[in-house]
XYZ file of C-alpha atoms in Angstrom:
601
model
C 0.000 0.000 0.000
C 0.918 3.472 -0.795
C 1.348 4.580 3.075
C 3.291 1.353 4.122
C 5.405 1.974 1.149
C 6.630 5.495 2.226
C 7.369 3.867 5.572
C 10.533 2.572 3.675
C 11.833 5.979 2.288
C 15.514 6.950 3.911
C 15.679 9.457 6.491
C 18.783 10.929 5.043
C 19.471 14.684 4.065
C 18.193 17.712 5.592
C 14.619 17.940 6.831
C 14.508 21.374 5.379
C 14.745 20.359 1.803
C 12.340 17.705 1.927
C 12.304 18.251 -2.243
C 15.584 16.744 -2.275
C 14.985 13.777 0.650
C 12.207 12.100 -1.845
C 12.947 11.073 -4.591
C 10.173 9.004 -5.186
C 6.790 10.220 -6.447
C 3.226 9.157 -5.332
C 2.606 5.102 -5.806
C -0.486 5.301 -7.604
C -1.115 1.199 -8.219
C -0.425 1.097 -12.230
C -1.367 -2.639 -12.787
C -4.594 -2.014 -10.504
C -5.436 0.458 -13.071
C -4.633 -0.780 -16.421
C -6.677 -4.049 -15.385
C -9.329 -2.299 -14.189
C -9.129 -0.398 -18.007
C -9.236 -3.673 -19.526
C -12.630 -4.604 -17.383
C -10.650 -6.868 -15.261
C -10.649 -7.431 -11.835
C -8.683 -9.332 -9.183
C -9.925 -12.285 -6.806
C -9.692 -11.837 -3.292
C -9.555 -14.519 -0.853
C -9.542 -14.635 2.902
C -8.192 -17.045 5.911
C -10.254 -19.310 7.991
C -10.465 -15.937 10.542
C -12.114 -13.413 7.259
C -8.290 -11.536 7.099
C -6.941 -11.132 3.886
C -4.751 -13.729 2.095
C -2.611 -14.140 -0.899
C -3.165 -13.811 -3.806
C -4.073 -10.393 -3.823
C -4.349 -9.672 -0.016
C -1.817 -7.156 -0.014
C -2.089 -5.549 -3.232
C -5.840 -4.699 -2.075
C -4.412 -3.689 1.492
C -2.017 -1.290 -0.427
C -4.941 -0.108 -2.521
C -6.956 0.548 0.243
C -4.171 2.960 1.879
C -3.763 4.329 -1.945
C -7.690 5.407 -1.895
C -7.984 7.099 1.537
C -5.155 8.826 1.160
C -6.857 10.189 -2.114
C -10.702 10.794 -0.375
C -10.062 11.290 3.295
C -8.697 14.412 4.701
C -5.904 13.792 7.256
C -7.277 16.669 9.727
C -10.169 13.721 10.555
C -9.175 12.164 13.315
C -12.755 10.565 14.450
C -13.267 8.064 11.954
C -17.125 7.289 13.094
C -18.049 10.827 11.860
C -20.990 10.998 9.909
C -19.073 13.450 7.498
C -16.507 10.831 6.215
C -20.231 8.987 4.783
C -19.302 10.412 1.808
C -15.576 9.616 1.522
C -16.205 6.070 2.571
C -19.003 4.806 0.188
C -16.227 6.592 -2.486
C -13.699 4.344 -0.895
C -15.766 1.124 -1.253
C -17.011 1.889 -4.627
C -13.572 2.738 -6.156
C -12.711 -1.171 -4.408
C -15.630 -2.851 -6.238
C -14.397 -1.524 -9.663
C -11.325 -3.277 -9.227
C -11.812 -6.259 -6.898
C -14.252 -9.439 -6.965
C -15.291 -8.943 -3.061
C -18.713 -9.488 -1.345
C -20.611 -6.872 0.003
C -19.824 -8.351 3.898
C -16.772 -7.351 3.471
C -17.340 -3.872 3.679
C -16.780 -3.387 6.981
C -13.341 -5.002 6.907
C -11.876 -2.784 4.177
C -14.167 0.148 5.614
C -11.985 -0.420 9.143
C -8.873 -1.055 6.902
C -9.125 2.595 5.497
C -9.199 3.638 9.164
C -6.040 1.697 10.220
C -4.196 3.368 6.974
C -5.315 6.416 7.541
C -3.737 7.035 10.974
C -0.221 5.416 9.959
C -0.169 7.726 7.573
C -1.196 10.620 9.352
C 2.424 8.845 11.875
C 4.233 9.005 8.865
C 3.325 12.819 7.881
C 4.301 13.407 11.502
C 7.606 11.244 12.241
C 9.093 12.379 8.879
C 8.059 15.899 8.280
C 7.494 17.183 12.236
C 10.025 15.715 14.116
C 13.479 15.004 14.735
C 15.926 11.631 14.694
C 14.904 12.901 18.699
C 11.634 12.711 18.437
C 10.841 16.408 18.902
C 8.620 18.798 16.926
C 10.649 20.965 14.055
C 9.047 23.686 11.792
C 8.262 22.076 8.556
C 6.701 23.239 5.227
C 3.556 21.465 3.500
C 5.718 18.386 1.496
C 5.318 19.319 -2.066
C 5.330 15.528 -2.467
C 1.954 14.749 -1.529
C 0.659 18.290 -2.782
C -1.689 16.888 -4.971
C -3.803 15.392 -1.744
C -3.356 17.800 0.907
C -3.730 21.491 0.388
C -2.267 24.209 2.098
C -4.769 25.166 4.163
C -5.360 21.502 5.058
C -1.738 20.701 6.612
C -2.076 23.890 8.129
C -4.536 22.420 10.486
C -2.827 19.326 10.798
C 0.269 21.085 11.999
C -1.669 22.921 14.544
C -3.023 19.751 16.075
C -0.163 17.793 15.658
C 1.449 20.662 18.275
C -1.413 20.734 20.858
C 0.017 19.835 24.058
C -2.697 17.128 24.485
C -1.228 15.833 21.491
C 2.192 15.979 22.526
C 1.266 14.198 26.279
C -0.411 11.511 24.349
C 2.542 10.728 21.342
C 5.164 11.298 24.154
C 3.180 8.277 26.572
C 2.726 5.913 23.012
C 6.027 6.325 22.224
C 7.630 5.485 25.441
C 5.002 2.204 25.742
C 6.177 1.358 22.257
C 10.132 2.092 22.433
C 10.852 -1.354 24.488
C 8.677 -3.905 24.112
C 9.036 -7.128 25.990
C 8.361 -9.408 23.156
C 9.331 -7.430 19.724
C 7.511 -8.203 16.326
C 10.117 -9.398 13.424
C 8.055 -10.047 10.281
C 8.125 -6.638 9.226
C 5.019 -5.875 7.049
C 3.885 -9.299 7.048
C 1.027 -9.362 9.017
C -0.334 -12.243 11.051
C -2.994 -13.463 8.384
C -0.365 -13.987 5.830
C 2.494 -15.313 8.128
C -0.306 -17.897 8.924
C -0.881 -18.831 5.676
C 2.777 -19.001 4.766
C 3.511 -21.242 8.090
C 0.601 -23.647 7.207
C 2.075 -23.587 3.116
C 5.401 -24.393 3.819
C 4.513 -27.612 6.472
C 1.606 -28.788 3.564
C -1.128 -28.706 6.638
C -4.540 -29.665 6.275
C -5.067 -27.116 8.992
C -6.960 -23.992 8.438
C -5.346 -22.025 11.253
C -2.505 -22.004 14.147
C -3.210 -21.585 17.805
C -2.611 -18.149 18.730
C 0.388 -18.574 21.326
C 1.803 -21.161 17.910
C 1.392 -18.015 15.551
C 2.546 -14.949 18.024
C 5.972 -16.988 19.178
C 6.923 -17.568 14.887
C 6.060 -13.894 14.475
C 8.597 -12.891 16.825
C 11.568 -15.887 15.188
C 14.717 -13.826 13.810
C 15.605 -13.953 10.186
C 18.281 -16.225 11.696
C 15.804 -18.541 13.309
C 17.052 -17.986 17.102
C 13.779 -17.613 19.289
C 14.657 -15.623 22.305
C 14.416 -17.166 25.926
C 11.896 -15.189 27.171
C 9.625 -15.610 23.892
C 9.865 -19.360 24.562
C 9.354 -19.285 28.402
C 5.943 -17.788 27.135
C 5.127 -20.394 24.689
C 6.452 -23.272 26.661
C 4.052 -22.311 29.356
C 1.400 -22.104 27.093
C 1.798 -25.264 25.869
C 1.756 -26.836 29.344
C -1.539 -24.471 30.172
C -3.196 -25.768 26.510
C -2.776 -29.208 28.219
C -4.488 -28.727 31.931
C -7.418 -26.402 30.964
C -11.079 -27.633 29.957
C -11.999 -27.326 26.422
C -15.051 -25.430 27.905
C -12.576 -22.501 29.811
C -10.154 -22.366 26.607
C -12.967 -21.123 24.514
C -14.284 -18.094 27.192
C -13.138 -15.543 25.382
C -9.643 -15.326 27.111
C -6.645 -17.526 25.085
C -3.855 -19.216 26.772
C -1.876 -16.648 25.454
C -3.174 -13.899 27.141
C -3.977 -15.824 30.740
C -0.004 -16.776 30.498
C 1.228 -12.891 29.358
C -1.604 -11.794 32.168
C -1.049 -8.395 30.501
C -4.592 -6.090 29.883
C -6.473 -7.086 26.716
C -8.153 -4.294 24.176
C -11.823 -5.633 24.138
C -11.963 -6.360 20.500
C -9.044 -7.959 19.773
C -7.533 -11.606 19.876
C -3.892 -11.667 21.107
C -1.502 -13.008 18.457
C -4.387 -13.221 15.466
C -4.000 -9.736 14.112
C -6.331 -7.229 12.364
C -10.013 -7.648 12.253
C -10.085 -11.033 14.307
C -12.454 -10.246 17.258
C -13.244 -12.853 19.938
C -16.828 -12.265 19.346
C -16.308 -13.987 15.338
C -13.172 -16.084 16.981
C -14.674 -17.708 19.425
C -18.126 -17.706 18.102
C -19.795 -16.510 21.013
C -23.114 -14.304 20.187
C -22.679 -10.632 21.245
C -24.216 -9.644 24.118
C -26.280 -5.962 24.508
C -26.497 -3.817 27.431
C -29.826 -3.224 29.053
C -31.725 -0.233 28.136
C -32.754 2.590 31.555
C -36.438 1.372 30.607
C -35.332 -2.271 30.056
C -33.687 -2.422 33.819
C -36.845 -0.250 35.356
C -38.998 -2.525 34.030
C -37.238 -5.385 35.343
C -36.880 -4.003 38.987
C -40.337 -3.264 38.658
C -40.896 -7.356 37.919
C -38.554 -8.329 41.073
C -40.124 -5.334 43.409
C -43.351 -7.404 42.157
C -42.256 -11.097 42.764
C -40.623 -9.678 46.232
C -43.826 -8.333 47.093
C -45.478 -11.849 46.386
C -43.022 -13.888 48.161
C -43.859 -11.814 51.330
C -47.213 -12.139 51.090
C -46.943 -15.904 50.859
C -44.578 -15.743 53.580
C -46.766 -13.773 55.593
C -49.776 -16.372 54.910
C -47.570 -19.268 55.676
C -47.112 -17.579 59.413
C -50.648 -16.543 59.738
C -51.613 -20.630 59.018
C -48.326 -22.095 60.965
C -49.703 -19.981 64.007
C -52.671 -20.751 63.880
C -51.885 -25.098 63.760
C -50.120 -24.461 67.252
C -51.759 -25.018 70.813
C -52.838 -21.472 72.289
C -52.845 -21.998 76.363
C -51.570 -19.463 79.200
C -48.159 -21.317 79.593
C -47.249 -19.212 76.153
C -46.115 -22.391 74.897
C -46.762 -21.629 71.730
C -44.200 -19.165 71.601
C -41.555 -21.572 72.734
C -40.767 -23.712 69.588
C -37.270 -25.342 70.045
C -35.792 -27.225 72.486
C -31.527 -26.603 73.304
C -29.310 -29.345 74.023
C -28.384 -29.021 77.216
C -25.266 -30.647 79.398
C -25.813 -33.116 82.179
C -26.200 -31.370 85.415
C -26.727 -28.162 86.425
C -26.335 -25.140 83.891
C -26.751 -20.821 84.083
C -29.346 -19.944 81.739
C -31.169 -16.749 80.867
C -34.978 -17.118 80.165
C -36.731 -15.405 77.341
C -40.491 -15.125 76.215
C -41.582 -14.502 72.072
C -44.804 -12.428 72.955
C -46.077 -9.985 73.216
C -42.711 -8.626 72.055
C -39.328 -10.905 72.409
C -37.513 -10.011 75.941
C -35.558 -11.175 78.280
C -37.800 -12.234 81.439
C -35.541 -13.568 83.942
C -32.187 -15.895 85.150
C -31.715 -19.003 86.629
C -30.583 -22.893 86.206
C -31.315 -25.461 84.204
C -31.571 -28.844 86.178
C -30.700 -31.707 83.920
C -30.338 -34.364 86.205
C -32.070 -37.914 85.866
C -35.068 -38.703 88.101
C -35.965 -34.799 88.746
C -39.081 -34.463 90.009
C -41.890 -31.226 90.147
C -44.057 -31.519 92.849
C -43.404 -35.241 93.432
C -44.442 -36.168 89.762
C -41.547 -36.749 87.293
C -41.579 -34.426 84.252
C -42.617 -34.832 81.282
C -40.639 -36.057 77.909
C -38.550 -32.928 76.837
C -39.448 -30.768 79.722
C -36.475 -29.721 82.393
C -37.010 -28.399 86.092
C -35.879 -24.912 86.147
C -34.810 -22.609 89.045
C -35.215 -18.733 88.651
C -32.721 -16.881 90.753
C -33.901 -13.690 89.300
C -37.069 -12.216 87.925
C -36.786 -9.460 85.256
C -40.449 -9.748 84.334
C -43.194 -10.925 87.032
C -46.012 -11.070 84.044
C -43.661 -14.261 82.778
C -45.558 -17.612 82.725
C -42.507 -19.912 81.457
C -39.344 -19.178 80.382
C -37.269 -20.122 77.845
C -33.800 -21.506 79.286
C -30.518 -20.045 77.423
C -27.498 -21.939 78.781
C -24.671 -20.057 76.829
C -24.030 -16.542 76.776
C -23.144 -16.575 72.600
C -23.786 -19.195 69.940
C -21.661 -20.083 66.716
C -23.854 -20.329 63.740
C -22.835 -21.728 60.069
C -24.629 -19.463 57.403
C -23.730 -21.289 54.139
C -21.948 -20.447 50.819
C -25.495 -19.492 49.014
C -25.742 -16.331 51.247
C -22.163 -14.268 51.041
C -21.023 -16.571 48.265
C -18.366 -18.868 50.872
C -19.421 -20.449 53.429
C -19.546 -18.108 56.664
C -19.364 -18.316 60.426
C -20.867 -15.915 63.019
C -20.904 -15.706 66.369
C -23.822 -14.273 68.102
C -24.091 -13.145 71.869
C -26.484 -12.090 74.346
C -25.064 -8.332 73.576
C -26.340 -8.626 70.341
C -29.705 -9.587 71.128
C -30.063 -7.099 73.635
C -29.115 -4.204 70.343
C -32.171 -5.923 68.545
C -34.563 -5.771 71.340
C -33.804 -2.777 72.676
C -33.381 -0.730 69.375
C -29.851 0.170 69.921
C -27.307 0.660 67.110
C -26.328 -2.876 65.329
C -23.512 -4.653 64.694
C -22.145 -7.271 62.604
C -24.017 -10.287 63.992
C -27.198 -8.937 63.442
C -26.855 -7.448 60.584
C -25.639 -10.607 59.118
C -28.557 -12.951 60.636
C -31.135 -10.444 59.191
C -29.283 -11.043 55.987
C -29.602 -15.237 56.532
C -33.168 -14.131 56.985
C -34.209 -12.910 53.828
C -31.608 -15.096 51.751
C -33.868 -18.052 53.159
C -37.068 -16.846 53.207
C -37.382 -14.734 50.272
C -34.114 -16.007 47.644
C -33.206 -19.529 48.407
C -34.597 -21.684 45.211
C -35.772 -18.664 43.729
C -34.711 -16.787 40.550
C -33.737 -13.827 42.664
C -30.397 -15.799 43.735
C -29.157 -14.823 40.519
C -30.367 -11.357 40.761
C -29.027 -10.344 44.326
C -25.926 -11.081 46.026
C -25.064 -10.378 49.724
C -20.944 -9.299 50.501
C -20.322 -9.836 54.208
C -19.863 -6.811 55.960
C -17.471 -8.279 58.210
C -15.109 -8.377 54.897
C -14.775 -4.737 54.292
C -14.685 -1.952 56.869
C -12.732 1.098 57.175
C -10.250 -0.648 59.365
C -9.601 -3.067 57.019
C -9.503 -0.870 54.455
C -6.996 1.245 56.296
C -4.577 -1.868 57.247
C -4.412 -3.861 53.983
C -6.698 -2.212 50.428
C -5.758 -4.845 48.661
C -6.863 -7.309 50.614
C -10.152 -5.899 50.743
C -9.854 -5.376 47.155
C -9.606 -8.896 46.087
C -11.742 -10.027 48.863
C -14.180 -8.013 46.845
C -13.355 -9.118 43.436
C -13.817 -12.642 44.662
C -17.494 -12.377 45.570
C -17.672 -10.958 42.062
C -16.287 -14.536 40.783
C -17.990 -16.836 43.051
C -21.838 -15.501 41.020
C -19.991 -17.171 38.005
C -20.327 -15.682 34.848
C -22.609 -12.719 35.818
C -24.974 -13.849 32.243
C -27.819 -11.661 34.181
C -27.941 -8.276 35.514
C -27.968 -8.183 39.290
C -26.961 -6.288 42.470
C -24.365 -7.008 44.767
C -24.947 -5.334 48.454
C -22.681 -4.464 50.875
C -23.589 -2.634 54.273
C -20.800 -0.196 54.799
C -19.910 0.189 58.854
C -18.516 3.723 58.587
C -16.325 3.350 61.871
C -18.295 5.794 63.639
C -20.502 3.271 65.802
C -23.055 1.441 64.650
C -23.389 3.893 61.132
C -24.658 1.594 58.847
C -24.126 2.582 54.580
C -25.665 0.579 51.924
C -24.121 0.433 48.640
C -25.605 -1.584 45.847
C -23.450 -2.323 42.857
C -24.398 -3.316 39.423
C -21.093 -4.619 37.334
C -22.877 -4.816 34.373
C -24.119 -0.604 33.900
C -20.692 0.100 35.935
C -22.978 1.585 38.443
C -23.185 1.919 41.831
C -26.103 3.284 44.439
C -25.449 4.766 48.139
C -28.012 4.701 50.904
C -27.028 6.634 53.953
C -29.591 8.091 56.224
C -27.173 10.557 57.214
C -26.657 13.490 54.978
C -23.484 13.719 52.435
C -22.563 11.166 50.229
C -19.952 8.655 49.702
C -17.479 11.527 49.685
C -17.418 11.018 53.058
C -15.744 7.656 52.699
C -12.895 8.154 50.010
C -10.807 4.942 50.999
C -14.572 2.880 50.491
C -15.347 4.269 47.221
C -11.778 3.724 45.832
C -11.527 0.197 47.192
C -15.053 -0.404 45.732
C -14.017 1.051 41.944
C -10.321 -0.630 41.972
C -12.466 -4.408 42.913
C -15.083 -3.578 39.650
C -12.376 -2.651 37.384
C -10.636 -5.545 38.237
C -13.231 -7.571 37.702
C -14.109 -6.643 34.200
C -10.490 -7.207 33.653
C -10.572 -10.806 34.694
C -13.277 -11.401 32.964
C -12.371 -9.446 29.712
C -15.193 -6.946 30.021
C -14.388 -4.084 28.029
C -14.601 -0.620 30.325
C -16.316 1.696 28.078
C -16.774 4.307 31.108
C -16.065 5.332 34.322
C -18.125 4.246 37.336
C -21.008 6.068 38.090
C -21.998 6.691 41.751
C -25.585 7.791 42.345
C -26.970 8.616 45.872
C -30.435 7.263 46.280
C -32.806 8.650 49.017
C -35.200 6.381 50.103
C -36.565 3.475 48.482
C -40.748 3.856 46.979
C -42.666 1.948 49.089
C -41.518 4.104 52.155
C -39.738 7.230 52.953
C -38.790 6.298 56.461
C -39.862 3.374 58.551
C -42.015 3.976 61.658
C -41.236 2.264 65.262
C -44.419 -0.318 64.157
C -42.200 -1.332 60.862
C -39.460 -1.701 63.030
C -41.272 -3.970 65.361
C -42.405 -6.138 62.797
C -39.027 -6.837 61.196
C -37.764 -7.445 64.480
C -40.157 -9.960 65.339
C -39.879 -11.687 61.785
C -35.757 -11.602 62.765
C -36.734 -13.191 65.797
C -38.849 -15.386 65.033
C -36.476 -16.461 62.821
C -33.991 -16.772 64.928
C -35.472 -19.099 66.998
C -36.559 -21.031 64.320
C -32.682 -22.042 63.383
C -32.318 -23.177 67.149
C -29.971 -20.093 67.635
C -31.072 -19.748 70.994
C-alpha cells in the first residue's frame, strides 16, 4: 500500500529540503489500473479468521491505503463521523471496480481505510514534524503529496499535531512502544499472511494455528534464534493448553493472554492480528447492554415477585400460628428445644410475645429422676430454678445456657461459606433498638436469603458481601486485601450472564453507622443509601476500594470498560420514605422469630 510503502523511504538529508529527501513520487497502483481499463478485476480470498490472504491480499491492502489517502482528509481524526459517509461509500465503490469482493466485506476494508489512515497521518508526523529525537521541528507542506493535501489543510494538521494534548499523548505511546518485551520481526507481514505461509510451507490440512503457535513464529529472527523469554511464554502455554477444559479455553480469554496476564483491548484476539475479534473467533453471540427502561422494568418485575413472596410468607405464618396449641403457659411461643449438658447449667430465660424479651435468670436442672411436685416431668421438659425475675407477668421461660452461639450461614448467602458468632449483647441491640452490629446485621441477611431467595430466581439477581469483609479498618490496614476479597465475591456468582446487584452494608467506623451500597457490574454503576446526609465523599478509601475491585473484575473477565463508574446517591426506596417504630417492630419480630426457628437460641 501506498502509506506502508513510504514507511521505507531513507531518512537521510536535511529535513529542510524535503524536495531533495524524496525522490520518489506518489505510488499510484499502475497494474490495478490498467486491469481495471481492460474490465478486469482481481480475486480476493480470505483465511479461515475473514483476514486477507494471498493472492491479492496485499495488493488490495495497499490499494486501500492508496484510496484514503486520495478521499479522506488527514485533519479527521474521528473516523465514526458521519461526514466521512461520503468519503467512505467513495472508498468502497472505487474497491468494487477493481476487486471481486462481497458486500460483507465492507466493513473489513471500511476499518482497513481507518487503520491506513492514521499510519499515515504517523508518517506525515515522524518524517516531516520531528526530529531523529523525536521532537517537533518547523516544517513546510511536502510538495510531495501536494496533490492530496492542500495548504490550508496541513495547516490544520500542523496545529493539532502541536497541541500539548497531542504531545502528552505521542510522548506516553512512544515510550510504551520504544521497548517492548516481546518485539515483532516479520516486518510488514502481518499475522494473516504469516499464517498462511507457516501452514504452506509444512503442507497442513489445517486452516489455522493456535494463537500462542502463531505470536511466538512472528517474533523468530531472520536467523531462526527464538529468544528465551519468547519461549518461556510459549512453553508455558503449551503446558496451560494441556491442563485447561476445552469449555474454559474457549471463554473468550486464550492461553496466550492468561499466560502474558497483561490487559487485553476488548476487541481484539492476542496473536491473530487485524479484524479477528473474539466475538467472530470464538463464536460466542454478542451480548447488549440493558436499556434505563429495560432495567426499570425489570426491577419493577422483582419489586413485584418480592412483594409476592412476602405475602406468601406472611400467609404461611398466619396458618403455621394458627396449627399451634394457644394456652396461658405461652407455649406456643416456645418452639425449640436446646441441648443441654448433664447437670446443672446458668441460663437466661426469654419469652416470644407480646414482644421478644428477656424475662428472667436461673438454672437449668438436667439431672435424671428430677421431680416437680413429686411427679416426674414430662418427655422434653427440664425443672428450672429462677434466681432472678426481670419480668413478674412471665408464665414460662425459655432456658438459654450459653451466653453466645456459633452459627454456620452457608456459601449461598455471602457466596463462601460463613461463620458468626452471636451473643447475648447482640440480642439485647435488637430488642432494645440500639445501634447494630455485625451479627445482626448478618442474621437479618440469613433471613431474607432463606425466606425470600433460596430456590428462587432472585439468587441470581441479588448477592449479599459480608460486611465483616470490608470496613474502614480493614480498608486502612491492607486495600488490597479488601480489594480482592471483593473481586472474589464478584467470581464466586460465576459468569454474571444476568444483571444483578451485589450489596454491601458499609460500617462507617463511627458506631453502629450503617451505609448501603448496591453495585451493578454490568451498567458500571453503583447506588449509596445513607440516612445521614453527604454522600460517599465522606468515605474516600470505600469508594476507591469499591471502583479498583469492579475494574478488576471486568479485567478478569475481559469486560471491556467503556466508562467510568457512576456513583448515584439514592434517598429512600418507593414503598416508604422512612420506617415507623411499628415497621421496626415487625421486622424485628420476623428476625426473631427467625432466629429461633434455626435453634440459635
Amino acid at each position: 500500500m501506498a502509506s506502508n510503502q513510504d514507511d521505507t523511504h531513507d531518512a537521510s538529508g536535511s529535513r529542510n529540503n524535503v524536495e531533495k529527501e524524496i525522490k520518489r513520487g506518489l505510488t499510484v497502483m499502475k497494474s490495478i489500473i490498467r486491469a481495471r481499463d481492460k474490465g478486469e478485476k482481481f480475486e480476493v480470498h480470505w483465511s479461515a479468521e475473514d483476514q486477507l490472504i494471498e493472492p491479492n491480499g496485499s495488493m488490495l491492502a495497499s490499494y486501500i491505503g492508496f484510496l484514503v489517502r486520495q478521499h479522506i482528509p488527514i485533519t479527521f481524526d474521528n473516523w465514526r463521523s458521519p461526514e466521512l459517509k461520503v468519503g467512505k461509500e467513495k472508498i468502497w465503490s472505487e474497491i468494487q471496480r477493481s476487486f471481486h469482493i462481497d458486500e460483507s466485506r465492507q466493513k473489513y476494508c471500511i476499518q482497513l481505510a481507518g487503520k491506513r489512515l492514521r499510519g499515515f497521518r504517523s508518517f506525515l508526523s515522524n518524517k516531516f514534524l520531528k526530529d531523529e529525537e523525536g521532537k517537533f521541528v518547523e516544517a513546510e507542506r511536502p510538495m510531495k503529496y501536494a496533490e492530496i493535501i492542500s495548504a490550508e489543510e496541513w495547516d490544520n494538521f500542523v496545529a493539532k499535531r502541536r497541541n500539548e494534548k497531542f504531545h502528552k499523548v505521542s510522548d506516553k505511546n512512544r515510550k510504551r512502544a520504544s521497548k517492548p518485551a516481546y518485539p515483532y520481526k516479520k516486518g510488514r507481514t502481518g499475522y494473516a499472511r504469516l499464517q498462511q505461509r507457516i501452514l504452506a510451507e509444512e503442507k497442513s490440512d489445517a486452516t489455522s494455528l493456535p494463537e500462542h503457535v502463531l505470536w511466538k513464529a512472528a517474533r523468530v529472527g531472520k536467523d531462526g534464534a527464538v529468544v528465551e523469554a519468547v519461549q518461556n511464554v510459549y512453553d508455558e502455554c503449551e503446558t496451560l493448553s494441556q491442563t485447561l477444559p476445552s469449555t474454559e479455553v474457549q471463554d473468550c480469554r486464550s492461553v496466550l493472554s492468561r499466560v502474558l496476564n497483561v490487559p487485553e483491548y476488548s476487541g481484539r484476539v492476542r496473536g491473530k492480528g487485524f479484524s479477528v475479534t473474539p466475538s467472530s473467533f470464538y463464536k460466542k453471540p454478542k451480548t447488549k447492554n440493558p436499556t434505563n427502561k429495560e432495567v426499570m422494568e425489570t426491577l419493577a418485575e422483582l419489586r413485584a415477585q418480592v412483594l409476592e413472596l412476602q405475602k406468601e410468607n406472611a400467609r404461611y405464618r398466619e396458618e403455621r400460628c394458627g396449627s399451634e396449641a394457644k394456652d396461658t403457659s405461652d407455649r406456643a411461643s416456645i418452639n425449640c428445644q436446646p441441648k443441654f449438658p448433664e447437670g446443672i447449667t446458668p441460663c437466661q430465660l426469654y419469652l416470644s410475645s407480646p414482644t421478644y424479651r428477656i424475662v428472667g435468670k436461673g438454672k437449668v436442672h438436667n439431672t435424671s429422676g428430677e421431680l416437680l411436685h413429686h411427679n416426674p416431668l414430662p418427655m422434653g421438659y427440664m425443672n428450672v430454678s429462677v434466681d432472678l425475675v426481670l419480668d413478674t407477668d412471665a408464665l414460662l421461660p425459655l432456658p438459654d445456657v450459653v451466653s453466645e452461639t456459633t452459627v454456620d450461614i452457608d456459601e449461598g448467602v455471602f457466596g463462601i461459606a460463613h461463620s458468626e458468632i452471636i451473643a447475648k449483647e447482640d440480642m439485647q441491640q435488637l430488642f432494645e433498638h440500639e445501634e447494630l452490629g455485625i451479627a445482626v446485621i448478618h442474621t437479618y441477611i440469613w433471613y431474607m436469603y432463606d425466606t425470600l431467595m433460596r430456590g428462587t430466581e432472585l439468587c441470581n439477581r441479588f448477592n449479599f458481601i459480608a460486611a465483616s469483609r470490608i470496613n474502614t479498618t480493614l480498608i486502612t490496614k491492607n486495600p488490597t486485601s479488601v480489594k480482592n476479597e471483593l473481586v472474589d465475591r464478584f467470581m464466586a456468582a460465576g459468569d454474571n450472564t444476568t444483571p444483578s446487584l451485589y450489596f454491601l452494608l458499609f460500617n462507617s467506623g463511627n458506631g453502629g453507622h450503617w451505609v448501603l451500597v448496591a453495585m451493578d457490574l454490568s451498567r458500571l454503576m453503583v447506588y449509596y443509601l445513607d440516612s445521614l446526609s453527604g454522600d460517599w465523599s465522606k468515605y474516600p478509601s470505600m469508594k476507591k476500594t469499591v471502583d479498583a475491585a469492579i475494574l478488576k473484575f471486568r479485567s478478569k473477565k475481559n469486560y471491556r470498560n467503556r466508562k467510568d463508574i457512576t456513583w448515584v446517591r439514592v434517598q429512600y426506596f418507593d414503598e416508604y420514605k422512612s420506617y415507623s417504630r411499628a415497621h421496626l417492630d415487625e421486622m424485628k419480630d420476623e428476625l426473631c422469630q427467625f432466629i429461633i426457628d434455626q435453634r440459635i437460641i
